[in-house]
Short mmCIF file of C-alpha atoms in Angstrom, two decimals:
data_model
loop_
_atom_site.label_atom_id
_atom_site.label_comp_id
_atom_site.label_asym_id
_atom_site.label_seq_id
_atom_site.Cartn_x
_atom_site.Cartn_y
_atom_site.Cartn_z
CA MET W 1 31.34 -37.75 -48.05
CA SER W 2 33.02 -41.07 -47.53
CA TRP W 3 31.82 -43.57 -45.32
CA SER W 4 34.98 -43.33 -43.04
CA GLN W 5 34.42 -39.61 -42.88
CA ALA W 6 30.93 -40.03 -41.83
CA VAL W 7 31.84 -42.60 -39.15
CA GLU W 8 34.73 -39.99 -37.84
CA ARG W 9 32.11 -37.10 -37.65
CA THR W 10 29.33 -39.10 -36.01
CA VAL W 11 31.99 -39.94 -33.18
CA THR W 12 33.52 -36.88 -32.57
CA GLY W 13 30.21 -35.23 -32.65
CA LEU W 14 28.98 -37.48 -30.04
CA GLY W 15 32.10 -36.07 -28.01
CA TYR W 16 34.55 -39.42 -28.24
CA GLU W 17 37.91 -39.89 -29.95
CA LEU W 18 37.64 -42.22 -32.91
CA VAL W 19 40.88 -44.49 -32.49
CA ASP W 20 40.62 -46.91 -35.16
CA ILE W 21 38.27 -47.77 -37.71
CA GLU W 22 38.23 -50.92 -40.37
CA ARG W 23 36.36 -52.68 -42.96
CA VAL W 24 36.98 -56.54 -42.69
CA VAL W 25 35.97 -59.11 -45.00
CA GLY W 26 32.46 -60.48 -44.58
CA GLY W 27 30.84 -56.83 -44.21
CA LEU W 28 32.42 -56.35 -40.50
CA LEU W 29 32.65 -52.48 -40.00
CA ARG W 30 34.99 -52.34 -36.82
CA VAL W 31 34.98 -48.98 -34.86
CA SER W 32 37.34 -48.17 -31.77
CA ILE W 33 36.45 -45.10 -29.76
CA ASP W 34 37.75 -43.84 -26.54
CA ARG W 35 36.68 -41.16 -23.88
CA ILE W 36 38.47 -37.50 -23.85
CA PRO W 37 39.97 -36.72 -20.79
CA GLY W 38 38.13 -33.77 -18.95
CA HIS W 39 34.73 -34.16 -21.28
CA ALA W 40 31.78 -34.86 -19.43
CA TYR W 41 29.67 -37.92 -20.73
CA PRO W 42 25.86 -38.58 -20.12
CA THR W 43 27.01 -42.19 -19.13
CA GLY W 44 28.99 -41.18 -15.99
CA GLU W 45 32.50 -40.15 -15.00
CA HIS W 46 34.68 -43.19 -15.93
CA GLU W 47 37.96 -43.13 -17.13
CA PHE W 48 37.49 -45.95 -19.50
CA VAL W 49 35.00 -46.43 -22.22
CA THR W 50 31.80 -48.10 -20.84
CA VAL W 51 29.21 -50.59 -22.53
CA GLU W 52 26.58 -47.67 -22.51
CA ASP W 53 29.28 -45.48 -24.69
CA CYS W 54 29.53 -48.22 -27.25
CA GLU W 55 25.86 -48.74 -27.65
CA ALA W 56 25.33 -44.91 -27.65
CA VAL W 57 27.77 -44.46 -30.74
CA THR W 58 26.36 -47.94 -32.21
CA ARG W 59 22.74 -46.50 -32.07
CA GLN W 60 23.89 -43.10 -34.14
CA LEU W 61 26.12 -45.06 -36.44
CA GLN W 62 23.42 -47.13 -37.74
CA HIS W 63 21.30 -44.10 -38.34
CA VAL W 64 24.01 -42.01 -40.33
CA LEU W 65 25.12 -45.39 -41.94
CA GLU W 66 21.53 -45.75 -43.46
CA VAL W 67 21.18 -42.48 -44.47
CA ASP W 68 24.41 -42.57 -46.32
CA ASN W 69 23.47 -45.78 -47.57
CA VAL W 70 26.78 -47.59 -46.43
CA ASP W 71 26.77 -51.36 -47.27
CA TYR W 72 27.83 -53.27 -44.07
CA ALA W 73 27.00 -56.73 -42.50
CA ARG W 74 27.76 -55.81 -38.99
CA LEU W 75 28.84 -52.89 -36.73
CA GLU W 76 31.17 -53.47 -34.15
CA VAL W 77 31.85 -50.65 -31.65
CA SER W 78 34.29 -51.19 -29.01
CA SER W 79 36.95 -49.65 -26.46
CA PRO W 80 40.53 -49.84 -28.05
CA GLY W 81 41.61 -52.13 -25.46
CA LEU W 82 44.48 -52.12 -22.67
CA ASP W 83 47.07 -52.25 -25.96
CA ARG W 84 45.70 -49.15 -27.40
CA PRO W 85 47.06 -48.23 -30.45
CA LEU W 86 48.70 -44.60 -30.93
CA LYS W 87 47.95 -43.49 -34.68
CA THR W 88 47.77 -39.85 -34.51
CA LEU W 89 50.31 -36.82 -33.12
CA GLU W 90 47.64 -35.93 -30.52
CA SER W 91 47.57 -39.43 -29.26
CA TYR W 92 51.34 -39.66 -28.69
CA ALA W 93 51.12 -36.33 -26.76
CA ARG W 94 48.16 -37.38 -24.76
CA PHE W 95 50.35 -40.84 -23.49
CA VAL W 96 53.69 -39.10 -22.94
CA GLY W 97 55.08 -40.56 -19.85
CA GLN W 98 53.42 -44.21 -20.55
CA GLN W 99 54.92 -47.32 -21.39
CA VAL W 100 54.87 -48.14 -25.31
CA GLN W 101 55.81 -50.46 -27.91
CA ILE W 102 56.81 -49.18 -31.17
CA THR W 103 57.64 -51.09 -34.40
CA LEU W 104 59.66 -48.81 -36.85
CA LYS W 105 59.27 -49.07 -40.68
CA LEU W 106 62.89 -49.97 -40.95
CA PRO W 107 65.34 -51.02 -38.88
CA PHE W 108 67.67 -49.08 -36.55
CA GLN W 109 70.87 -50.98 -35.22
CA GLY W 110 69.32 -54.15 -36.41
CA ARG W 111 65.93 -53.88 -34.74
CA LYS W 112 62.51 -52.71 -35.35
CA LYS W 113 60.43 -53.12 -32.17
CA TYR W 114 61.25 -51.36 -28.89
CA GLU W 115 59.45 -51.10 -25.74
CA GLY W 116 59.82 -48.21 -23.45
CA LEU W 117 58.92 -44.67 -21.67
CA LEU W 118 57.33 -42.36 -24.57
CA ALA W 119 58.78 -39.13 -24.45
CA ASN W 120 58.94 -35.46 -26.34
CA ALA W 121 62.05 -35.11 -28.07
CA GLU W 122 64.69 -32.71 -26.39
CA GLU W 123 64.91 -31.00 -29.68
CA GLY W 124 62.60 -30.57 -32.37
CA ASP W 125 59.13 -31.80 -32.98
CA GLY W 126 59.88 -35.80 -32.65
CA TRP W 127 59.71 -38.47 -30.10
CA GLN W 128 61.90 -40.46 -27.71
CA ILE W 129 61.43 -43.89 -26.13
CA ILE W 130 63.47 -44.45 -23.29
CA PHE W 131 64.31 -48.31 -22.98
CA HIS W 132 66.78 -50.74 -21.16
CA ASP W 133 69.15 -52.99 -23.35
CA GLY W 134 70.19 -55.03 -20.39
CA LYS W 135 72.63 -52.92 -19.14
CA VAL W 136 71.83 -49.43 -19.16
CA ASP W 137 69.07 -46.94 -20.23
CA GLN W 138 68.90 -46.02 -23.61
CA VAL W 139 67.39 -43.06 -25.69
CA LEU W 140 65.97 -43.24 -29.31
CA ASP W 141 64.92 -40.50 -30.98
CA PHE W 142 62.26 -40.86 -33.83
CA ALA W 143 59.80 -39.30 -35.91
CA PHE W 144 56.07 -39.86 -36.11
CA GLU W 145 56.57 -40.94 -39.93
CA GLU W 146 59.13 -43.46 -39.04
CA VAL W 147 57.00 -45.71 -37.03
CA ARG W 148 54.64 -48.62 -38.48
CA GLU W 149 52.94 -49.55 -35.23
CA ALA W 150 52.67 -47.92 -31.73
CA ARG W 151 50.62 -49.34 -28.88
CA LEU W 152 50.25 -48.69 -25.19
CA VAL W 153 52.23 -51.44 -23.27
CA PRO W 154 49.14 -52.82 -20.54
CA VAL W 155 49.45 -52.17 -17.10
CA LEU W 156 47.85 -54.83 -14.95
CA ASP W 157 47.58 -54.17 -11.09
CA PHE W 158 45.90 -56.60 -9.33
CA LYS W 159 46.90 -55.63 -5.82
CA GLY W 160 43.60 -54.27 -5.68
CA ARG W 161 41.79 -57.28 -5.60
CA ARG W 162 43.88 -59.09 -3.18
CA GLY W 163 41.45 -58.32 0.22
CA LYS W 164 41.75 -59.19 3.36
CA THR W 165 43.48 -62.23 2.86
CA GLY W 166 46.40 -60.43 1.35
CA GLN W 167 46.80 -58.27 3.51
CA ALA W 168 46.87 -60.88 6.16
CA ALA W 169 49.35 -62.71 4.66
CA ASP W 170 51.57 -59.53 4.08
CA ALA W 171 51.09 -58.88 7.97
CA ALA W 172 52.16 -62.44 9.15
CA GLU W 173 55.39 -62.41 6.48
CA SER W 174 56.38 -58.83 8.34
CA ASP W 175 55.97 -60.44 11.74
CA LYS W 176 58.71 -62.77 10.94
CA THR W 177 61.69 -60.66 10.74
CA THR W 178 63.07 -58.26 13.47
CA ASP W 179 64.04 -55.16 12.98
CA GLY W 180 67.47 -55.85 10.82
CA GLY W 181 65.41 -57.61 8.56
CA GLN W 182 66.66 -61.15 9.53
CA GLU W 183 64.27 -64.27 10.00
CA GLN W 184 64.05 -65.37 13.45
#
């Protein structure tokens, strides 16, 4: 069994998804994991990977890699981040309806990069990305094999952090207008 198979077996055996694995110059072994929706974890019910998840996987991988005599200098286990790569058909299916950025292997109509909403193709086993070209919405059908790289587009929502000062500013702004929306 190869070192990558040992890592995959260990990560999936602990109930996590192996998102990415790479061996970097200098002996760094980098492993990205994600939680599987609907799976119960001993570290609690969180939507995202926690530090405790990474620690648990790290401890188990250190034992497995030592037993398998895998040569590495450092092990780094982390979440895939907000711009999570989509590397499997299962991850495409999981994130249908989300904003993604894809880079095609070969250009289509002069471009390789597209950003938009990921959808299942209307016909067949392929995929679609629905994007706005500056004038109208466009749909690009593509096959998994045609993609060099695909990632989620990070969605940051800071409204939850505004607190009372932001709410007070909103209330003051709404007091300035009349029913017709004209400022007094």
